mmCIF file of C-alpha atoms in Angstrom:
data_model
loop_
_atom_site.group_PDB
_atom_site.id
_atom_site.type_symbol
_atom_site.label_atom_id
_atom_site.label_comp_id
_atom_site.label_asym_id
_atom_site.label_seq_id
_atom_site.Cartn_x
_atom_site.Cartn_y
_atom_site.Cartn_z
ATOM 1 C CA MET A 152 23.355 15.448 -30.225
ATOM 2 C CA SER A 153 21.456 14.164 -33.250
ATOM 3 C CA SER A 154 17.693 14.530 -33.574
ATOM 4 C CA THR A 155 17.407 10.749 -33.901
ATOM 5 C CA LYS A 156 19.141 10.308 -30.512
ATOM 6 C CA LEU A 157 16.870 12.940 -28.952
ATOM 7 C CA THR A 158 13.768 11.254 -30.299
ATOM 8 C CA ARG A 159 14.982 7.809 -29.119
ATOM 9 C CA ASP A 160 15.759 9.329 -25.592
ATOM 10 C CA ALA A 161 12.302 11.003 -25.472
ATOM 11 C CA ARG A 162 10.652 7.669 -26.365
ATOM 12 C CA HIS A 163 12.694 5.983 -23.696
ATOM 13 C CA ARG A 164 11.720 8.507 -21.059
ATOM 14 C CA GLN A 165 8.077 8.262 -22.156
ATOM 15 C CA ARG A 166 8.079 4.487 -21.959
ATOM 16 C CA GLN A 167 9.637 4.718 -18.441
ATOM 17 C CA ASP A 168 6.908 7.211 -17.423
ATOM 18 C CA ASP A 169 4.183 4.816 -18.826
ATOM 19 C CA ILE A 170 5.681 1.815 -16.858
ATOM 20 C CA ILE A 171 5.832 3.999 -13.678
ATOM 21 C CA ALA A 172 2.216 5.020 -14.154
ATOM 22 C CA ALA A 173 1.125 1.472 -14.557
ATOM 23 C CA GLY A 174 3.287 0.498 -11.589
ATOM 24 C CA ARG A 175 1.720 3.202 -9.406
ATOM 25 C CA ARG A 176 -1.783 1.791 -10.266
ATOM 26 C CA CYS A 177 -0.659 -1.805 -9.607
ATOM 27 C CA PHE A 178 1.163 -1.040 -6.300
ATOM 28 C CA ARG A 179 -1.851 1.020 -5.085
ATOM 29 C CA GLN A 180 -4.154 -1.965 -5.864
ATOM 30 C CA SER A 181 -1.993 -4.812 -4.660
ATOM 31 C CA GLY A 182 0.818 -3.212 -2.714
ATOM 32 C CA PHE A 183 4.556 -3.530 -3.638
ATOM 33 C CA HIS A 184 4.781 -7.067 -2.199
ATOM 34 C CA GLY A 185 1.598 -8.276 -3.826
ATOM 35 C CA ALA A 186 2.031 -6.884 -7.244
ATOM 36 C CA SER A 187 3.763 -9.115 -9.751
ATOM 37 C CA MET A 188 5.757 -8.181 -12.784
ATOM 38 C CA ALA A 189 3.302 -10.075 -14.885
ATOM 39 C CA GLN A 190 0.474 -7.856 -13.421
ATOM 40 C CA LEU A 191 2.532 -4.788 -14.066
ATOM 41 C CA ALA A 192 3.240 -5.837 -17.699
ATOM 42 C CA THR A 193 -0.415 -6.339 -18.317
ATOM 43 C CA GLU A 194 -1.237 -2.993 -16.893
ATOM 44 C CA ALA A 195 1.441 -1.369 -19.028
ATOM 45 C CA GLN A 196 0.419 -3.339 -22.047
ATOM 46 C CA LEU A 197 3.979 -4.668 -22.400
ATOM 47 C CA SER A 198 5.729 -7.970 -21.949
ATOM 48 C CA VAL A 199 7.748 -8.551 -18.745
ATOM 49 C CA GLY A 200 10.813 -8.575 -20.900
ATOM 50 C CA GLN A 201 10.056 -5.195 -22.298
ATOM 51 C CA ILE A 202 9.719 -3.914 -18.733
ATOM 52 C CA TYR A 203 13.123 -5.250 -17.799
ATOM 53 C CA ARG A 204 14.619 -3.274 -20.678
ATOM 54 C CA TYR A 205 13.704 -0.090 -18.773
ATOM 55 C CA PHE A 206 13.972 -1.313 -15.203
ATOM 56 C CA ALA A 207 16.374 -4.130 -14.002
ATOM 57 C CA SER A 208 13.902 -5.227 -11.285
ATOM 58 C CA LYS A 209 10.816 -4.378 -9.387
ATOM 59 C CA ASP A 210 12.951 -2.805 -6.814
ATOM 60 C CA ALA A 211 14.526 -0.476 -9.413
ATOM 61 C CA LEU A 212 11.042 0.507 -10.482
ATOM 62 C CA ILE A 213 10.165 1.331 -6.847
ATOM 63 C CA GLU A 214 13.369 3.267 -6.487
ATOM 64 C CA GLU A 215 12.581 5.449 -9.429
ATOM 65 C CA MET A 216 9.033 6.009 -8.099
ATOM 66 C CA VAL A 217 10.368 6.978 -4.715
ATOM 67 C CA ARG A 218 12.950 9.239 -6.298
ATOM 68 C CA ARG A 219 10.198 11.102 -8.266
ATOM 69 C CA ILE A 220 7.972 11.382 -5.215
ATOM 70 C CA ILE A 221 10.901 12.742 -3.085
ATOM 71 C CA ASP A 222 11.922 15.133 -5.900
ATOM 72 C CA ALA A 223 8.340 16.591 -5.877
ATOM 73 C CA ARG A 224 8.418 16.795 -2.131
ATOM 74 C CA LEU A 225 11.737 18.606 -2.102
ATOM 75 C CA GLN A 226 10.398 21.123 -4.608
ATOM 76 C CA HIS A 227 7.382 21.677 -2.307
ATOM 77 C CA ILE A 228 9.757 22.231 0.698
ATOM 78 C CA ASN A 229 11.658 24.754 -1.201
ATOM 79 C CA ASP A 230 8.508 26.651 -2.293
ATOM 80 C CA THR A 231 6.826 26.644 1.191
ATOM 81 C CA ALA A 232 7.608 28.682 4.119
ATOM 82 C CA THR A 233 7.809 27.228 7.536
ATOM 83 C CA ALA A 234 4.975 29.626 8.603
ATOM 84 C CA ASP A 235 2.598 27.579 6.329
ATOM 85 C CA LEU A 236 3.225 24.471 8.465
ATOM 86 C CA PRO A 237 0.464 24.999 11.026
ATOM 87 C CA ARG A 238 -2.122 25.537 8.371
ATOM 88 C CA LEU A 239 -1.001 22.356 6.331
ATOM 89 C CA LEU A 240 -1.002 20.219 9.506
ATOM 90 C CA ALA A 241 -4.158 21.438 10.979
ATOM 91 C CA TRP A 242 -6.276 20.902 7.892
ATOM 92 C CA ARG A 243 -4.382 17.729 7.043
ATOM 93 C CA HIS A 244 -3.434 18.832 3.504
ATOM 94 C CA ALA A 245 -1.662 16.379 1.386
ATOM 95 C CA LEU A 246 0.668 17.458 -1.315
ATOM 96 C CA ASN A 247 -0.426 14.326 -3.438
ATOM 97 C CA GLU A 248 -2.747 11.729 -2.028
ATOM 98 C CA ASP A 249 -1.507 9.117 -4.471
ATOM 99 C CA ASP A 250 2.084 9.680 -3.422
ATOM 100 C CA GLU A 251 1.171 9.638 0.184
ATOM 101 C CA ALA A 252 -0.504 6.225 -0.301
ATOM 102 C CA LEU A 253 2.440 4.923 -2.365
ATOM 103 C CA MET A 254 4.913 6.048 0.421
ATOM 104 C CA LYS A 255 2.826 4.098 2.984
ATOM 105 C CA GLU A 256 3.228 1.181 0.684
ATOM 106 C CA VAL A 257 7.035 1.739 0.521
ATOM 107 C CA ALA A 258 7.091 1.926 4.345
ATOM 108 C CA ALA A 259 5.336 -1.369 4.645
ATOM 109 C CA GLU A 260 7.591 -3.041 1.987
ATOM 110 C CA ALA A 261 10.666 -1.648 3.860
ATOM 111 C CA THR A 262 9.757 -3.908 6.739
ATOM 112 C CA ARG A 263 10.307 -6.913 4.596
ATOM 113 C CA ASN A 264 12.795 -5.844 1.908
ATOM 114 C CA PRO A 265 16.270 -4.485 2.914
ATOM 115 C CA VAL A 266 16.684 -2.909 -0.488
ATOM 116 C CA VAL A 267 13.449 -0.780 -0.114
ATOM 117 C CA ALA A 268 14.488 -0.048 3.495
ATOM 118 C CA ARG A 269 17.638 1.528 2.148
ATOM 119 C CA MET A 270 15.510 3.498 -0.340
ATOM 120 C CA MET A 271 13.479 4.835 2.564
ATOM 121 C CA ALA A 272 16.554 5.731 4.514
ATOM 122 C CA ASP A 273 18.159 7.509 1.440
ATOM 123 C CA ALA A 274 14.858 9.324 0.734
ATOM 124 C CA ASP A 275 14.549 10.443 4.365
ATOM 125 C CA GLN A 276 18.203 11.703 4.334
ATOM 126 C CA ARG A 277 17.516 13.825 1.202
ATOM 127 C CA MET A 278 14.433 15.291 2.747
ATOM 128 C CA PHE A 279 16.091 15.940 6.116
ATOM 129 C CA THR A 280 19.087 17.547 4.456
ATOM 130 C CA GLN A 281 17.011 19.953 2.357
ATOM 131 C CA ALA A 282 14.820 20.866 5.294
ATOM 132 C CA CYS A 283 17.846 21.616 7.449
ATOM 133 C CA LEU A 284 19.213 23.840 4.648
ATOM 134 C CA ASN A 285 15.959 25.764 4.433
ATOM 135 C CA VAL A 286 15.681 26.185 8.165
ATOM 136 C CA LYS A 287 19.319 27.377 8.371
ATOM 137 C CA ARG A 288 18.617 29.777 5.447
ATOM 138 C CA ASP A 289 15.588 31.238 7.161
ATOM 139 C CA HIS A 290 17.100 31.185 10.704
ATOM 140 C CA PRO A 291 20.883 31.668 10.248
ATOM 141 C CA SER A 292 21.594 32.297 13.900
ATOM 142 C CA MET A 293 20.333 28.858 14.886
ATOM 143 C CA SER A 294 22.937 26.305 15.775
ATOM 144 C CA ASP A 295 23.198 23.250 13.615
ATOM 145 C CA GLU A 296 22.025 21.038 16.581
ATOM 146 C CA ARG A 297 18.972 23.114 17.000
ATOM 147 C CA VAL A 298 18.202 23.075 13.272
ATOM 148 C CA TYR A 299 18.405 19.215 13.339
ATOM 149 C CA ALA A 300 16.071 19.128 16.285
ATOM 150 C CA CYS A 301 13.581 21.412 14.743
ATOM 151 C CA VAL A 302 13.529 19.412 11.489
ATOM 152 C CA GLU A 303 13.158 16.203 13.380
ATOM 153 C CA VAL A 304 10.093 17.627 15.173
ATOM 154 C CA ILE A 305 8.693 18.892 11.855
ATOM 155 C CA ALA A 306 9.192 15.452 10.294
ATOM 156 C CA VAL A 307 7.387 13.741 13.116
ATOM 157 C CA LEU A 308 4.516 16.143 12.858
ATOM 158 C CA THR A 309 4.167 15.845 9.059
ATOM 159 C CA GLU A 310 4.658 12.093 8.923
ATOM 160 C CA GLY A 311 2.252 11.481 11.763
ATOM 161 C CA THR A 312 -0.264 13.782 10.100
ATOM 162 C CA ALA A 313 0.085 11.693 6.921
ATOM 163 C CA TRP A 314 -0.803 8.546 8.963
ATOM 164 C CA ARG A 315 -3.604 10.399 10.751
ATOM 165 C CA ARG A 316 -5.254 11.109 7.409
ATOM 166 C CA LEU A 317 -6.314 7.472 7.412
ATOM 167 C CA THR A 318 -8.744 8.268 10.222
ATOM 168 C CA PRO A 319 -11.326 10.976 10.830
ATOM 169 C CA GLN A 320 -10.031 14.097 12.344
ATOM 170 C CA LYS A 321 -11.104 14.191 16.005
ATOM 171 C CA ALA A 322 -10.339 17.889 16.924
ATOM 172 C CA SER A 323 -11.289 21.024 15.020
ATOM 173 C CA ALA A 324 -8.833 22.227 12.525
ATOM 174 C CA GLU A 325 -9.114 25.725 13.978
ATOM 175 C CA GLN A 326 -8.017 24.507 17.528
ATOM 176 C CA LEU A 327 -5.264 22.367 15.865
ATOM 177 C CA HIS A 328 -4.072 25.408 13.890
ATOM 178 C CA THR A 329 -3.642 27.473 17.067
ATOM 179 C CA LEU A 330 -1.664 24.642 18.671
ATOM 180 C CA TYR A 331 0.500 24.119 15.708
ATOM 181 C CA GLN A 332 1.103 27.906 15.516
ATOM 182 C CA HIS A 333 2.381 27.749 19.136
ATOM 183 C CA ILE A 334 4.614 24.803 18.284
ATOM 184 C CA ASN A 335 5.941 26.541 15.250
ATOM 185 C CA THR A 336 6.671 29.779 17.302
ATOM 186 C CA LEU A 337 8.458 27.587 19.932
ATOM 187 C CA LEU A 338 10.539 25.799 17.385
ATOM 188 C CA PHE A 339 11.785 28.794 15.487
ATOM 189 C CA ARG A 340 12.233 31.411 18.250
ATOM 190 C CA THR A 341 15.763 32.319 19.345
ATOM 191 C CA GLU A 342 17.782 29.669 21.198
ATOM 192 C CA ASP A 343 17.014 30.534 24.832
ATOM 193 C CA LEU A 344 15.694 27.130 25.769
#
């Protein structure tokens, strides 16, 4: 590959990154539904036409943002042991506050836009599949059915915690940590239920 092509590709990726960064700011401020391509173009210091050279539509931009957020979350899943889950939940740790807020925007947009709803379903499937692979790797004797059930419970706990971050925590993190440790132990003990 020629150095000219590499330079052109690097510029293209950088421009996409710049547009996504501008989109993140606009979508955080106005929501996906409320942010216009004109607002996005102003924020990115480009024309609307220039943005369309990099993303065919606002939905395509949202899809790339979601893909990047999910990629980061999948990396975190791969790097984090299930034993860390009680601590993360009890103290309401967020991997990335900005990503969390944007995913809440995606969820709201998914109620109005079937294309975004499909993106959410695809993102959820990617996360679920990877989480199942990790649980199966760490607990090879678990049946697939049990793995799916455990991952579903984990998803409910983590997604519920993400929404609960919008309100003040009502119970002490120490008490919650103890309860989440019990839940974790129950989920990942041998299948004698």
